PDB file of C-alpha atoms in Angstrom:
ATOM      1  CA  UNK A   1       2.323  -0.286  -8.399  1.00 40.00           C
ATOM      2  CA  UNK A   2       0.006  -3.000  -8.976  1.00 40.00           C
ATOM      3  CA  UNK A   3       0.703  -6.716 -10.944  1.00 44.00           C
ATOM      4  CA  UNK A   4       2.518  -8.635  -8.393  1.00 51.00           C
ATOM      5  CA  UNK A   5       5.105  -6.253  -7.019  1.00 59.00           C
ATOM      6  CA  UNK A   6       6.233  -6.301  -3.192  1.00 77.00           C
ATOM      7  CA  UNK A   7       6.728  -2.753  -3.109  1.00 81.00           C
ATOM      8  CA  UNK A   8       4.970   0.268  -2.750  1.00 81.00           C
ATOM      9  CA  UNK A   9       6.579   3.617  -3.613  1.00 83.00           C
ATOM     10  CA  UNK A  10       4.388   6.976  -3.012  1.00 80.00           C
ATOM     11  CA  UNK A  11       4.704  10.669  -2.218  1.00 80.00           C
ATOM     12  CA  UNK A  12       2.648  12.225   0.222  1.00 78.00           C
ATOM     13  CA  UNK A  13       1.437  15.575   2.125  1.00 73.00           C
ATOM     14  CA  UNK A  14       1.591  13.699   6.031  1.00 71.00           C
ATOM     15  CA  UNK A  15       4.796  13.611   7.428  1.00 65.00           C
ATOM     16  CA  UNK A  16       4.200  15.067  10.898  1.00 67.00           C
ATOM     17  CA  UNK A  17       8.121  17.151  12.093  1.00 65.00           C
ATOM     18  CA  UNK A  18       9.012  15.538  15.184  1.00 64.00           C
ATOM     19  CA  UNK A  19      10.758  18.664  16.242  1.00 67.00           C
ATOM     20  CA  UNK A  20       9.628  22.609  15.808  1.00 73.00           C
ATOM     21  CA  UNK A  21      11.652  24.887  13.118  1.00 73.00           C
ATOM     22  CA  UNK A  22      13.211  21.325  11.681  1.00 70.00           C
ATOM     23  CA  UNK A  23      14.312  21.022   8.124  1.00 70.00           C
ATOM     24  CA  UNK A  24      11.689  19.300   7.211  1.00 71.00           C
ATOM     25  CA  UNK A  25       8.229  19.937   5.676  1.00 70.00           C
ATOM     26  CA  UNK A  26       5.008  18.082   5.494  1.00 72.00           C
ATOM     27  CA  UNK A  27       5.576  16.220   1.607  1.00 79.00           C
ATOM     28  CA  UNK A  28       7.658  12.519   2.227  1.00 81.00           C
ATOM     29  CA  UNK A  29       8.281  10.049   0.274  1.00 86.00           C
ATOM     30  CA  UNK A  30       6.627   6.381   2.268  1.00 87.00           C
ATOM     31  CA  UNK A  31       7.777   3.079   1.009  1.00 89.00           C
ATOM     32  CA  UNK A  32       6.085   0.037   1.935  1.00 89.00           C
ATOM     33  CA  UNK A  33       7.706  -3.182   1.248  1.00 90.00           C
ATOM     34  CA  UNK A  34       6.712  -7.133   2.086  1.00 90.00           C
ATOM     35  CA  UNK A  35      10.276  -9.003   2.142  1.00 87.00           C
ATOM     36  CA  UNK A  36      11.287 -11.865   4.383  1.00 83.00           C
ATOM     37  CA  UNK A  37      12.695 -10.697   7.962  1.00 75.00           C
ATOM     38  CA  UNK A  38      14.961 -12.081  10.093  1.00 73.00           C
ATOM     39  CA  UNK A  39      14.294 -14.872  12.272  1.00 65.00           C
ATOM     40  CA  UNK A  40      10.957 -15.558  10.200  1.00 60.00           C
ATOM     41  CA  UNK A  41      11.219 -18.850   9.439  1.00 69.00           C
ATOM     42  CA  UNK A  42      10.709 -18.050   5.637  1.00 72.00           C
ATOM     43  CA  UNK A  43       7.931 -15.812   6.318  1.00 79.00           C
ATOM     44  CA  UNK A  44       7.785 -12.366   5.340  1.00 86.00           C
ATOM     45  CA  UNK A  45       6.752  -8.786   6.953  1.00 88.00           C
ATOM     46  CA  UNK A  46       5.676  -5.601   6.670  1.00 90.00           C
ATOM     47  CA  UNK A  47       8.414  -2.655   6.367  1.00 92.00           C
ATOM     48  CA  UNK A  48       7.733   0.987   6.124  1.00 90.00           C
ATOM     49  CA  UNK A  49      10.390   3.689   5.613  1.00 90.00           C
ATOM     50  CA  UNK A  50       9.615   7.393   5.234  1.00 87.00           C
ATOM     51  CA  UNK A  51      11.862  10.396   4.291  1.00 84.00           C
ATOM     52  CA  UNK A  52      11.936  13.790   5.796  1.00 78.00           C
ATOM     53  CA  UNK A  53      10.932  15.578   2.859  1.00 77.00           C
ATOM     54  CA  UNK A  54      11.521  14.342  -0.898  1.00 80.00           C
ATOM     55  CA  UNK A  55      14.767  13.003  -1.661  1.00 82.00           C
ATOM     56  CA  UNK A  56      17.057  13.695  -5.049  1.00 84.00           C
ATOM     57  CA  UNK A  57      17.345   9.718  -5.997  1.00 84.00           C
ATOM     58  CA  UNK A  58      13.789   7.814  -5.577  1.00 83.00           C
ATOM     59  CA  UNK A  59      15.691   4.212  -5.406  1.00 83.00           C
ATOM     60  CA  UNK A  60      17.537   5.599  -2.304  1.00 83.00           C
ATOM     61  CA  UNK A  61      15.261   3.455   0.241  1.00 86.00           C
ATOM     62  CA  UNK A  62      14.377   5.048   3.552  1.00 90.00           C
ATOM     63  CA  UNK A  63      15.346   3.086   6.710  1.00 90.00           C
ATOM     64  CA  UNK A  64      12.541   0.403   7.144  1.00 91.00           C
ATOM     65  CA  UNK A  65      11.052  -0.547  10.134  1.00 90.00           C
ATOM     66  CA  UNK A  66       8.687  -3.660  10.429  1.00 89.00           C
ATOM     67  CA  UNK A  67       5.275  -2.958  10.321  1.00 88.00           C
ATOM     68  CA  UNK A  68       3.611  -5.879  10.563  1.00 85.00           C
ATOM     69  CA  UNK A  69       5.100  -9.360  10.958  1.00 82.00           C
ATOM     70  CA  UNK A  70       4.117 -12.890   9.103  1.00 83.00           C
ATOM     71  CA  UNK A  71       2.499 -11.291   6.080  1.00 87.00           C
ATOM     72  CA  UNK A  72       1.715 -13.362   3.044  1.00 86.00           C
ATOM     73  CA  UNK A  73       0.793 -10.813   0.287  1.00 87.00           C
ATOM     74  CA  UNK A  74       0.060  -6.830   0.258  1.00 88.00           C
ATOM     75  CA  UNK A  75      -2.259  -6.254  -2.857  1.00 88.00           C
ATOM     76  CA  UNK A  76      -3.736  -2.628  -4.184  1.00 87.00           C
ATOM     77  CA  UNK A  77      -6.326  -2.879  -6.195  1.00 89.00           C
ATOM     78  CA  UNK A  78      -7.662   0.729  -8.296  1.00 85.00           C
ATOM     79  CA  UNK A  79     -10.730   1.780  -8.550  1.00 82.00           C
ATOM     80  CA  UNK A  80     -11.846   2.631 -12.245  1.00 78.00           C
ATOM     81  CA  UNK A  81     -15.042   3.979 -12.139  1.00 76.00           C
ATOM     82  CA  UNK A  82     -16.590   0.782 -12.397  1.00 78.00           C
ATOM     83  CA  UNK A  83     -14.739  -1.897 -10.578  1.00 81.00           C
ATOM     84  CA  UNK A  84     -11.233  -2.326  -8.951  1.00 85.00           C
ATOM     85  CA  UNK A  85      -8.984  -3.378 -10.969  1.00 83.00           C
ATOM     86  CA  UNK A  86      -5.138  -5.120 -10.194  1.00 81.00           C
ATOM     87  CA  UNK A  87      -3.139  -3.664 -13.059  1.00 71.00           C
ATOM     88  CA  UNK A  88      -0.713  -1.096 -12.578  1.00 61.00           C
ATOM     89  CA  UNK A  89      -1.463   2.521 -12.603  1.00 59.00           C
ATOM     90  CA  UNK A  90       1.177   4.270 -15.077  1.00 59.00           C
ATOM     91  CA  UNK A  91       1.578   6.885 -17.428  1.00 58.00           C
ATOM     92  CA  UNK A  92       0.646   5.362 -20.457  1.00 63.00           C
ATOM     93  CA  UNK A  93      -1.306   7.561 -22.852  1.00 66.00           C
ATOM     94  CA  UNK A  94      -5.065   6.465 -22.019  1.00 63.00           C
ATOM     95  CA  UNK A  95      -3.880   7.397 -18.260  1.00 63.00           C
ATOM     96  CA  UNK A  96      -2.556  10.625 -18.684  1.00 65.00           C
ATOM     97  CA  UNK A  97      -4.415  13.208 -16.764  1.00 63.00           C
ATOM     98  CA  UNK A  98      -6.672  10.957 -14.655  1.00 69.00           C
ATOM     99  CA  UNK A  99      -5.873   9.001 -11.344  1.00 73.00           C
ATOM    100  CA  UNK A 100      -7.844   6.647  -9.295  1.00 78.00           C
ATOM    101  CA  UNK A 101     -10.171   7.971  -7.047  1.00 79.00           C
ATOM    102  CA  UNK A 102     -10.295   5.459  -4.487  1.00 84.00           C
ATOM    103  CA  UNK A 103      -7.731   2.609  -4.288  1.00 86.00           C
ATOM    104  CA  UNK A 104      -7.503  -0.725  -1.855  1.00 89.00           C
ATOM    105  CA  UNK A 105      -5.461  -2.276  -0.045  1.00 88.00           C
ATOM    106  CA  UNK A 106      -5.071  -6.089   1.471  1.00 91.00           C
ATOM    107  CA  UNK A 107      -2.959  -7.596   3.481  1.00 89.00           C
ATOM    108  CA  UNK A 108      -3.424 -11.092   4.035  1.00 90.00           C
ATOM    109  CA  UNK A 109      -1.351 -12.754   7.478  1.00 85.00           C
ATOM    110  CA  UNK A 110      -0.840 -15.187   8.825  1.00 84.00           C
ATOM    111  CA  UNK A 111      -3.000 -16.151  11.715  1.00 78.00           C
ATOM    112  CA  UNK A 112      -1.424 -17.995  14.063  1.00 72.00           C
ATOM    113  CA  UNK A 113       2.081 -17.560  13.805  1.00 65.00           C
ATOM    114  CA  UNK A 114       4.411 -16.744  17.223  1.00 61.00           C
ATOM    115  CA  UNK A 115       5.881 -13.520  17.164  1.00 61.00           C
ATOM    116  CA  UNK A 116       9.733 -13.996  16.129  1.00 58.00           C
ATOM    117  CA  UNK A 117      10.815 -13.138  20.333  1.00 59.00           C
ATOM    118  CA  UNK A 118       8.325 -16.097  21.233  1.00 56.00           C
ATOM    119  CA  UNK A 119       9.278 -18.970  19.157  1.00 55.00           C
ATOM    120  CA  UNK A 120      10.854 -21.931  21.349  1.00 55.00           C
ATOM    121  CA  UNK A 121      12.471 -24.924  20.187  1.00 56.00           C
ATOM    122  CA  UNK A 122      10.376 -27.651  19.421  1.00 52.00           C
ATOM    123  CA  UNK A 123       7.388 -25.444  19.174  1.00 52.00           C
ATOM    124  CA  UNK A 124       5.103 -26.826  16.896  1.00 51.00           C
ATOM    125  CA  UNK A 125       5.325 -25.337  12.883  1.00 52.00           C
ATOM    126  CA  UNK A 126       3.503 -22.548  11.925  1.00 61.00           C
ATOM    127  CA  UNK A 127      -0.444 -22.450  10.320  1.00 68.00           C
ATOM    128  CA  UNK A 128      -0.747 -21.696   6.668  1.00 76.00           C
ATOM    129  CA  UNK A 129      -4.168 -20.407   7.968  1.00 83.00           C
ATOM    130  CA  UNK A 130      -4.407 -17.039   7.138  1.00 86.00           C
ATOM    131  CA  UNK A 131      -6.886 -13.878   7.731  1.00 88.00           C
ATOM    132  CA  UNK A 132      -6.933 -10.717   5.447  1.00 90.00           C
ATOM    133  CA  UNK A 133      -7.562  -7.780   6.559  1.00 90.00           C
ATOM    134  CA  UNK A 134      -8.343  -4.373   3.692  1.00 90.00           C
ATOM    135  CA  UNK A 135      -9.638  -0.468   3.669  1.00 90.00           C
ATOM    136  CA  UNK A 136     -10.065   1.849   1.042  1.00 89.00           C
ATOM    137  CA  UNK A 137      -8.644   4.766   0.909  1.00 84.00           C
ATOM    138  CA  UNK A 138      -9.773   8.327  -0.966  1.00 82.00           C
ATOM    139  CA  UNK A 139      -7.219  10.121  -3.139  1.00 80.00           C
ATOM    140  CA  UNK A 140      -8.454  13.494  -1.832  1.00 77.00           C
ATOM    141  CA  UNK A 141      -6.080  14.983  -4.514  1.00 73.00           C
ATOM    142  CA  UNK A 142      -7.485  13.489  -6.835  1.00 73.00           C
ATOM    143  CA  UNK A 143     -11.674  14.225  -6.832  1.00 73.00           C
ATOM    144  CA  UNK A 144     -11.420  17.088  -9.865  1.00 72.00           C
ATOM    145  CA  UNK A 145      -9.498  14.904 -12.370  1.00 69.00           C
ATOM    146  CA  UNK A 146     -11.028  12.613 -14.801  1.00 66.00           C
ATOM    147  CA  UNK A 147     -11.396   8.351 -13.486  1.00 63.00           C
ATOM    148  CA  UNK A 148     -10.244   6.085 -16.578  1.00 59.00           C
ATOM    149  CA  UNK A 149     -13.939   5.373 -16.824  1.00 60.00           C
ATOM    150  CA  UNK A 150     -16.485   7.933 -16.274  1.00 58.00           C
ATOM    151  CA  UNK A 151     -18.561   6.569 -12.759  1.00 55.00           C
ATOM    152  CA  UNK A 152     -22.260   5.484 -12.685  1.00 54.00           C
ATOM    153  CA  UNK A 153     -24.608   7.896 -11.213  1.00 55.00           C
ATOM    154  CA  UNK A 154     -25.365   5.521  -8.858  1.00 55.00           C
ATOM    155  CA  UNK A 155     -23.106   3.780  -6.189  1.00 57.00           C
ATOM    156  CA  UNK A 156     -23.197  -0.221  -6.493  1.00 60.00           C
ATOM    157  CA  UNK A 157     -22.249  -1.393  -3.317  1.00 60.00           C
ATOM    158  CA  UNK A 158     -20.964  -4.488  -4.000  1.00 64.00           C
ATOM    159  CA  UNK A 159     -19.096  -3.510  -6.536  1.00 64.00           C
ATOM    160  CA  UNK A 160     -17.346  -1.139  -4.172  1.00 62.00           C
ATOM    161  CA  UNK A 161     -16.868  -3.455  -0.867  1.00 62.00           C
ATOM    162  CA  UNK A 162     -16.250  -6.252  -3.128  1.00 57.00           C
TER     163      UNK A 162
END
């Protein structure tokens, strides 16, 4: 993940069973995707799809559902130790053994777009005004492994927020 890709691909240890003694367990497989929907006027949403527990074949896509609607761009940016930083996060050799600590994400949307169910004819065309929206999110699983760069001994703020 990272560069300019729409899509986000992770594992995780959340899915919640809807249903006691189901064949599932709590590690799923969560895509997140920004593609253009239906009816959205060349605007794009939000889709999230999770898995009942890990599949076999990773490019098998889990039903989406929209997430958010009128979404111009999803960005993650890693945190390195020092600064967050856009490229991807891979397994090349300076990598191996270490993962981000903390990583972001921002979505920026469009602000005053109609939902798709409230657009009329001749309403008037949508804003390219736009309001972003972030957090930044722990990798609990990662706290004992190594960051790319070794962190300062002292938080910088607005480094961090920034």
């Amino acid at each position: 993940v990272g560069g300019d890709s729409d899509i986000l691909f992770i594992t995780t240890f959340t899915h919640q069973p809807l249903m006691r003694n189901a064949s599932e367990g709590d590690t799923t497989y969560v895509v997140y995707e920004v593609k253009e929907g239906k009816g959205a006027s060349g605007r794009k949403h939000l889709y999230r799809g999770e898995t009942k527990r890990i599949p076999d074949n990773f490019r098998d896509l889990p039903q989406m559902s929209i997430l958010a609607h009128h979404v111009k761009s999803l960005k993650l940016f890693f945190w390195n130790g020092e600064d967050w930083k856009r490229e991807l996060w891979d397994d090349r050799r300076e990598m191996k053994g270490k993962m981000p600590h903390l990583v972001k994400a921002v979505i920026e949307f469009y602000a005053n777009d109609p939902l798709p169910d409230d657009v009329q004819e001749g309403s008037p065309p949508a804003s390219e005004e736009f309001e972003t929206v972030s957090t930044i999110v722990m990798i609990e699983n990662a706290r004992n492994m190594e960051e790319l760069r070794q962190a300062t001994k002292t938080i910088r703020w607005d480094k961090l927020g920034g």
